[in-house]
PDB file of C-alpha atoms in Angstrom:
ATOM      1  CA  UNK A  15      71.367 128.741 110.933  1.00  0.00           C
ATOM      2  CA  UNK A  16      67.686 129.251 111.790  1.00  0.00           C
ATOM      3  CA  UNK A  17      66.103 126.727 114.151  1.00  0.00           C
ATOM      4  CA  UNK A  18      64.813 123.481 112.692  1.00  0.00           C
ATOM      5  CA  UNK A  19      61.191 123.323 113.799  1.00  0.00           C
ATOM      6  CA  UNK A  20      58.985 120.335 114.477  1.00  0.00           C
ATOM      7  CA  UNK A  21      55.631 119.960 116.183  1.00  0.00           C
ATOM      8  CA  UNK A  22      57.086 119.141 119.621  1.00  0.00           C
ATOM      9  CA  UNK A  23      60.483 120.815 119.616  1.00  0.00           C
ATOM     10  CA  UNK A  24      62.819 123.015 117.680  1.00  0.00           C
ATOM     11  CA  UNK A  25      66.527 122.419 117.244  1.00  0.00           C
ATOM     12  CA  UNK A  26      68.808 125.402 117.543  1.00  0.00           C
ATOM     13  CA  UNK A  27      72.450 126.276 117.954  1.00  0.00           C
ATOM     14  CA  UNK A  28      73.952 126.671 121.421  1.00  0.00           C
ATOM     15  CA  UNK A  29      74.001 130.281 122.648  1.00  0.00           C
ATOM     16  CA  UNK A  30      76.335 131.858 125.193  1.00  0.00           C
ATOM     17  CA  UNK A  31      73.365 132.288 127.572  1.00  0.00           C
ATOM     18  CA  UNK A  32      72.921 128.472 127.527  1.00  0.00           C
ATOM     19  CA  UNK A  33      76.385 127.601 128.836  1.00  0.00           C
ATOM     20  CA  UNK A  34      75.748 127.721 132.599  1.00  0.00           C
ATOM     21  CA  UNK A  35      72.598 125.622 132.348  1.00  0.00           C
ATOM     22  CA  UNK A  36      74.212 123.285 129.830  1.00  0.00           C
ATOM     23  CA  UNK A  37      77.093 122.654 132.233  1.00  0.00           C
ATOM     24  CA  UNK A  38      74.595 121.500 134.881  1.00  0.00           C
ATOM     25  CA  UNK A  39      72.531 119.414 132.446  1.00  0.00           C
ATOM     26  CA  UNK A  40      75.523 117.667 130.851  1.00  0.00           C
ATOM     27  CA  UNK A  41      76.916 116.736 134.254  1.00  0.00           C
ATOM     28  CA  UNK A  42      73.714 115.325 135.723  1.00  0.00           C
ATOM     29  CA  UNK A  43      74.755 111.674 135.520  1.00  0.00           C
ATOM     30  CA  UNK A  44      71.247 110.494 136.429  1.00  0.00           C
ATOM     31  CA  UNK A  45      70.016 111.662 133.007  1.00  0.00           C
ATOM     32  CA  UNK A  46      72.970 110.434 130.960  1.00  0.00           C
ATOM     33  CA  UNK A  47      71.848 106.923 130.077  1.00  0.00           C
ATOM     34  CA  UNK A  48      73.896 103.762 129.747  1.00  0.00           C
ATOM     35  CA  UNK A  49      77.106 105.309 128.402  1.00  0.00           C
ATOM     36  CA  UNK A  50      76.859 108.836 129.755  1.00  0.00           C
ATOM     37  CA  UNK A  51      79.225 108.535 132.674  1.00  0.00           C
ATOM     38  CA  UNK A  52      81.802 111.091 131.559  1.00  0.00           C
ATOM     39  CA  UNK A  53      81.863 114.408 133.380  1.00  0.00           C
ATOM     40  CA  UNK A  54      82.468 117.572 131.371  1.00  0.00           C
ATOM     41  CA  UNK A  55      84.528 120.412 132.796  1.00  0.00           C
ATOM     42  CA  UNK A  56      83.119 123.926 132.813  1.00  0.00           C
ATOM     43  CA  UNK A  57      86.273 125.237 131.151  1.00  0.00           C
ATOM     44  CA  UNK A  58      86.036 122.544 128.480  1.00  0.00           C
ATOM     45  CA  UNK A  59      82.413 123.401 127.729  1.00  0.00           C
ATOM     46  CA  UNK A  60      83.213 127.114 127.559  1.00  0.00           C
ATOM     47  CA  UNK A  61      86.365 126.528 125.461  1.00  0.00           C
ATOM     48  CA  UNK A  62      84.474 124.440 122.917  1.00  0.00           C
ATOM     49  CA  UNK A  63      81.759 127.095 122.715  1.00  0.00           C
ATOM     50  CA  UNK A  64      84.350 129.844 122.220  1.00  0.00           C
ATOM     51  CA  UNK A  65      86.137 127.807 119.522  1.00  0.00           C
ATOM     52  CA  UNK A  66      83.157 127.149 117.272  1.00  0.00           C
ATOM     53  CA  UNK A  67      79.886 127.481 119.179  1.00  0.00           C
ATOM     54  CA  UNK A  68      79.539 123.686 119.041  1.00  0.00           C
ATOM     55  CA  UNK A  69      79.056 123.938 115.253  1.00  0.00           C
ATOM     56  CA  UNK A  70      81.398 123.464 112.281  1.00  0.00           C
ATOM     57  CA  UNK A  71      81.202 122.138 108.734  1.00  0.00           C
ATOM     58  CA  UNK A  72      81.896 118.571 109.886  1.00  0.00           C
ATOM     59  CA  UNK A  73      80.301 118.307 113.320  1.00  0.00           C
ATOM     60  CA  UNK A  74      77.765 120.036 115.460  1.00  0.00           C
ATOM     61  CA  UNK A  75      75.465 119.981 118.438  1.00  0.00           C
ATOM     62  CA  UNK A  76      71.960 121.411 118.515  1.00  0.00           C
ATOM     63  CA  UNK A  77      69.768 121.893 121.557  1.00  0.00           C
ATOM     64  CA  UNK A  78      66.258 120.436 121.680  1.00  0.00           C
ATOM     65  CA  UNK A  79      63.979 123.261 122.795  1.00  0.00           C
ATOM     66  CA  UNK A  80      60.506 122.397 124.087  1.00  0.00           C
ATOM     67  CA  UNK A  81      57.381 124.485 123.597  1.00  0.00           C
ATOM     68  CA  UNK A  82      58.001 126.227 126.931  1.00  0.00           C
ATOM     69  CA  UNK A  83      61.460 127.342 125.722  1.00  0.00           C
ATOM     70  CA  UNK A  84      63.151 124.850 128.057  1.00  0.00           C
ATOM     71  CA  UNK A  85      66.144 122.775 126.969  1.00  0.00           C
ATOM     72  CA  UNK A  86      64.878 119.187 126.852  1.00  0.00           C
ATOM     73  CA  UNK A  87      68.003 117.595 125.334  1.00  0.00           C
ATOM     74  CA  UNK A  88      70.641 117.752 122.645  1.00  0.00           C
ATOM     75  CA  UNK A  89      71.464 116.028 119.364  1.00  0.00           C
ATOM     76  CA  UNK A  90      74.846 115.991 117.610  1.00  0.00           C
ATOM     77  CA  UNK A  91      76.630 114.672 114.535  1.00  0.00           C
ATOM     78  CA  UNK A  92      80.290 113.792 114.045  1.00  0.00           C
ATOM     79  CA  UNK A  93      82.222 112.205 111.171  1.00  0.00           C
ATOM     80  CA  UNK A  94      82.502 108.434 111.396  1.00  0.00           C
ATOM     81  CA  UNK A  95      86.050 108.345 110.020  1.00  0.00           C
ATOM     82  CA  UNK A  96      87.745 110.628 107.532  1.00  0.00           C
ATOM     83  CA  UNK A  97      87.528 108.172 104.616  1.00  0.00           C
ATOM     84  CA  UNK A  98      83.786 107.410 104.909  1.00  0.00           C
ATOM     85  CA  UNK A  99      81.025 109.647 103.571  1.00  0.00           C
ATOM     86  CA  UNK A 100      78.825 109.636 106.627  1.00  0.00           C
ATOM     87  CA  UNK A 101      78.152 110.864 110.121  1.00  0.00           C
ATOM     88  CA  UNK A 102      77.330 109.328 113.474  1.00  0.00           C
ATOM     89  CA  UNK A 103      74.438 110.892 115.332  1.00  0.00           C
ATOM     90  CA  UNK A 104      74.069 110.879 119.094  1.00  0.00           C
ATOM     91  CA  UNK A 105      71.425 112.423 121.306  1.00  0.00           C
ATOM     92  CA  UNK A 106      70.240 112.746 124.877  1.00  0.00           C
ATOM     93  CA  UNK A 107      66.979 113.758 126.493  1.00  0.00           C
ATOM     94  CA  UNK A 108      67.478 115.415 129.892  1.00  0.00           C
ATOM     95  CA  UNK A 109      65.513 113.431 132.442  1.00  0.00           C
ATOM     96  CA  UNK A 110      62.428 111.305 132.923  1.00  0.00           C
ATOM     97  CA  UNK A 111      60.114 114.304 132.638  1.00  0.00           C
ATOM     98  CA  UNK A 112      61.072 114.523 128.935  1.00  0.00           C
ATOM     99  CA  UNK A 113      61.369 110.801 128.160  1.00  0.00           C
ATOM    100  CA  UNK A 114      58.765 109.016 126.080  1.00  0.00           C
ATOM    101  CA  UNK A 115      57.250 112.199 124.679  1.00  0.00           C
ATOM    102  CA  UNK A 116      58.664 111.918 121.130  1.00  0.00           C
ATOM    103  CA  UNK A 117      61.377 114.573 121.517  1.00  0.00           C
ATOM    104  CA  UNK A 118      64.275 112.297 120.500  1.00  0.00           C
ATOM    105  CA  UNK A 119      62.302 110.906 117.554  1.00  0.00           C
ATOM    106  CA  UNK A 120      61.455 114.353 116.250  1.00  0.00           C
ATOM    107  CA  UNK A 121      65.030 115.588 116.822  1.00  0.00           C
ATOM    108  CA  UNK A 122      66.435 112.626 114.862  1.00  0.00           C
ATOM    109  CA  UNK A 123      63.931 113.191 112.043  1.00  0.00           C
ATOM    110  CA  UNK A 124      64.804 116.897 111.847  1.00  0.00           C
ATOM    111  CA  UNK A 125      68.587 116.365 111.919  1.00  0.00           C
ATOM    112  CA  UNK A 126      68.422 113.449 109.455  1.00  0.00           C
ATOM    113  CA  UNK A 127      66.476 115.631 107.023  1.00  0.00           C
ATOM    114  CA  UNK A 128      68.837 118.573 107.530  1.00  0.00           C
ATOM    115  CA  UNK A 129      71.996 116.503 106.991  1.00  0.00           C
ATOM    116  CA  UNK A 130      70.726 114.728 103.866  1.00  0.00           C
ATOM    117  CA  UNK A 131      69.567 118.095 102.483  1.00  0.00           C
ATOM    118  CA  UNK A 132      72.796 120.007 103.128  1.00  0.00           C
ATOM    119  CA  UNK A 133      75.787 117.643 103.371  1.00  0.00           C
ATOM    120  CA  UNK A 134      77.687 115.698 100.755  1.00  0.00           C
ATOM    121  CA  UNK A 135      77.416 112.320 102.439  1.00  0.00           C
ATOM    122  CA  UNK A 136      75.616 109.066 101.850  1.00  0.00           C
ATOM    123  CA  UNK A 137      75.030 107.531 105.274  1.00  0.00           C
ATOM    124  CA  UNK A 138      74.068 108.298 108.853  1.00  0.00           C
ATOM    125  CA  UNK A 139      74.541 105.891 111.721  1.00  0.00           C
ATOM    126  CA  UNK A 140      73.648 105.407 115.374  1.00  0.00           C
ATOM    127  CA  UNK A 141      75.365 103.283 118.027  1.00  0.00           C
ATOM    128  CA  UNK A 142      72.811 101.903 120.477  1.00  0.00           C
ATOM    129  CA  UNK A 143      73.193  99.651 123.520  1.00  0.00           C
ATOM    130  CA  UNK A 144      71.125  96.486 122.877  1.00  0.00           C
ATOM    131  CA  UNK A 145      69.191  97.012 126.123  1.00  0.00           C
ATOM    132  CA  UNK A 146      68.243 100.605 125.209  1.00  0.00           C
ATOM    133  CA  UNK A 147      64.767  99.816 123.899  1.00  0.00           C
ATOM    134  CA  UNK A 148      63.745 103.477 123.726  1.00  0.00           C
ATOM    135  CA  UNK A 149      66.624 104.386 121.373  1.00  0.00           C
ATOM    136  CA  UNK A 150      65.959 101.300 119.283  1.00  0.00           C
ATOM    137  CA  UNK A 151      62.337 102.457 118.844  1.00  0.00           C
ATOM    138  CA  UNK A 152      63.517 105.961 117.918  1.00  0.00           C
ATOM    139  CA  UNK A 153      65.821 104.503 115.241  1.00  0.00           C
ATOM    140  CA  UNK A 154      63.056 102.309 113.803  1.00  0.00           C
ATOM    141  CA  UNK A 155      60.512 105.165 113.703  1.00  0.00           C
ATOM    142  CA  UNK A 156      63.024 107.299 111.786  1.00  0.00           C
ATOM    143  CA  UNK A 157      63.745 104.648 109.148  1.00  0.00           C
ATOM    144  CA  UNK A 158      67.118 103.441 110.448  1.00  0.00           C
ATOM    145  CA  UNK A 159      67.946  99.742 110.084  1.00  0.00           C
ATOM    146  CA  UNK A 160      69.958  97.555 112.427  1.00  0.00           C
ATOM    147  CA  UNK A 161      73.127  96.382 110.670  1.00  0.00           C
ATOM    148  CA  UNK A 162      74.682  94.272 113.397  1.00  0.00           C
ATOM    149  CA  UNK A 163      76.419  94.209 116.750  1.00  0.00           C
ATOM    150  CA  UNK A 164      79.829  95.630 117.571  1.00  0.00           C
ATOM    151  CA  UNK A 165      81.136  93.322 120.294  1.00  0.00           C
ATOM    152  CA  UNK A 166      82.613  94.770 123.508  1.00  0.00           C
ATOM    153  CA  UNK A 167      83.271  98.202 122.012  1.00  0.00           C
ATOM    154  CA  UNK A 168      81.999 100.631 124.667  1.00  0.00           C
ATOM    155  CA  UNK A 169      83.439 100.891 128.183  1.00  0.00           C
ATOM    156  CA  UNK A 170      81.005 101.900 130.913  1.00  0.00           C
ATOM    157  CA  UNK A 171      80.500 101.133 134.596  1.00  0.00           C
ATOM    158  CA  UNK A 172      83.681  99.073 134.834  1.00  0.00           C
ATOM    159  CA  UNK A 173      83.201  96.777 131.833  1.00  0.00           C
ATOM    160  CA  UNK A 174      82.918  96.643 128.062  1.00  0.00           C
ATOM    161  CA  UNK A 175      79.491  96.521 126.393  1.00  0.00           C
ATOM    162  CA  UNK A 176      78.194  95.534 122.983  1.00  0.00           C
ATOM    163  CA  UNK A 177      76.660  98.217 120.781  1.00  0.00           C
ATOM    164  CA  UNK A 178      74.245  97.805 117.905  1.00  0.00           C
ATOM    165  CA  UNK A 179      74.998  99.677 114.704  1.00  0.00           C
ATOM    166  CA  UNK A 180      71.959 101.240 113.024  1.00  0.00           C
ATOM    167  CA  UNK A 181      72.053 103.220 109.776  1.00  0.00           C
ATOM    168  CA  UNK A 182      70.125 104.935 107.038  1.00  0.00           C
ATOM    169  CA  UNK A 183      71.531 105.631 103.576  1.00  0.00           C
ATOM    170  CA  UNK A 184      70.582 108.418 101.224  1.00  0.00           C
ATOM    171  CA  UNK A 185      68.683 105.965  99.000  1.00  0.00           C
ATOM    172  CA  UNK A 186      66.720 104.612 101.984  1.00  0.00           C
ATOM    173  CA  UNK A 187      65.927 108.148 103.125  1.00  0.00           C
ATOM    174  CA  UNK A 188      64.798 109.282  99.668  1.00  0.00           C
ATOM    175  CA  UNK A 189      62.480 106.279  99.294  1.00  0.00           C
ATOM    176  CA  UNK A 190      60.615 107.050 102.542  1.00  0.00           C
TER     177      UNK A 190
END
């Protein structure tokens, strides 16, 4: 798959040369946000890369590459559940130096367009902590709509948290 290119970033598949740096970036808990408190083992990261390069027909992770060829974050999609025709998208920007620059917005726009153009599905969704104003703005800018609140569904920092469910359907996307 060739990179998906925007004005600020491009999205590309993970390469073997990325693994060492990705291990460090994924385990920097200071950049992981409200729910990013899970450490990833080096063997697990390497095993997943060896299995499918972080890309398959039903799920995938792309790296956000800045204009200086640096990895500024990642964006991924996974099936919601096997009997729904949709995917959940998640993303992360690595650190304050990349926050607020439009990288996550452009990544979500690029992946949303790619998925609606290539996958037989009707819906994409995001799960966002209510206090994550930056992710809420990203969702709004990309045409996603808040559907409601999932009560006490995510465990982080010793307690359960609410999550907002945001979505865009194929019809909404096509009318933009």
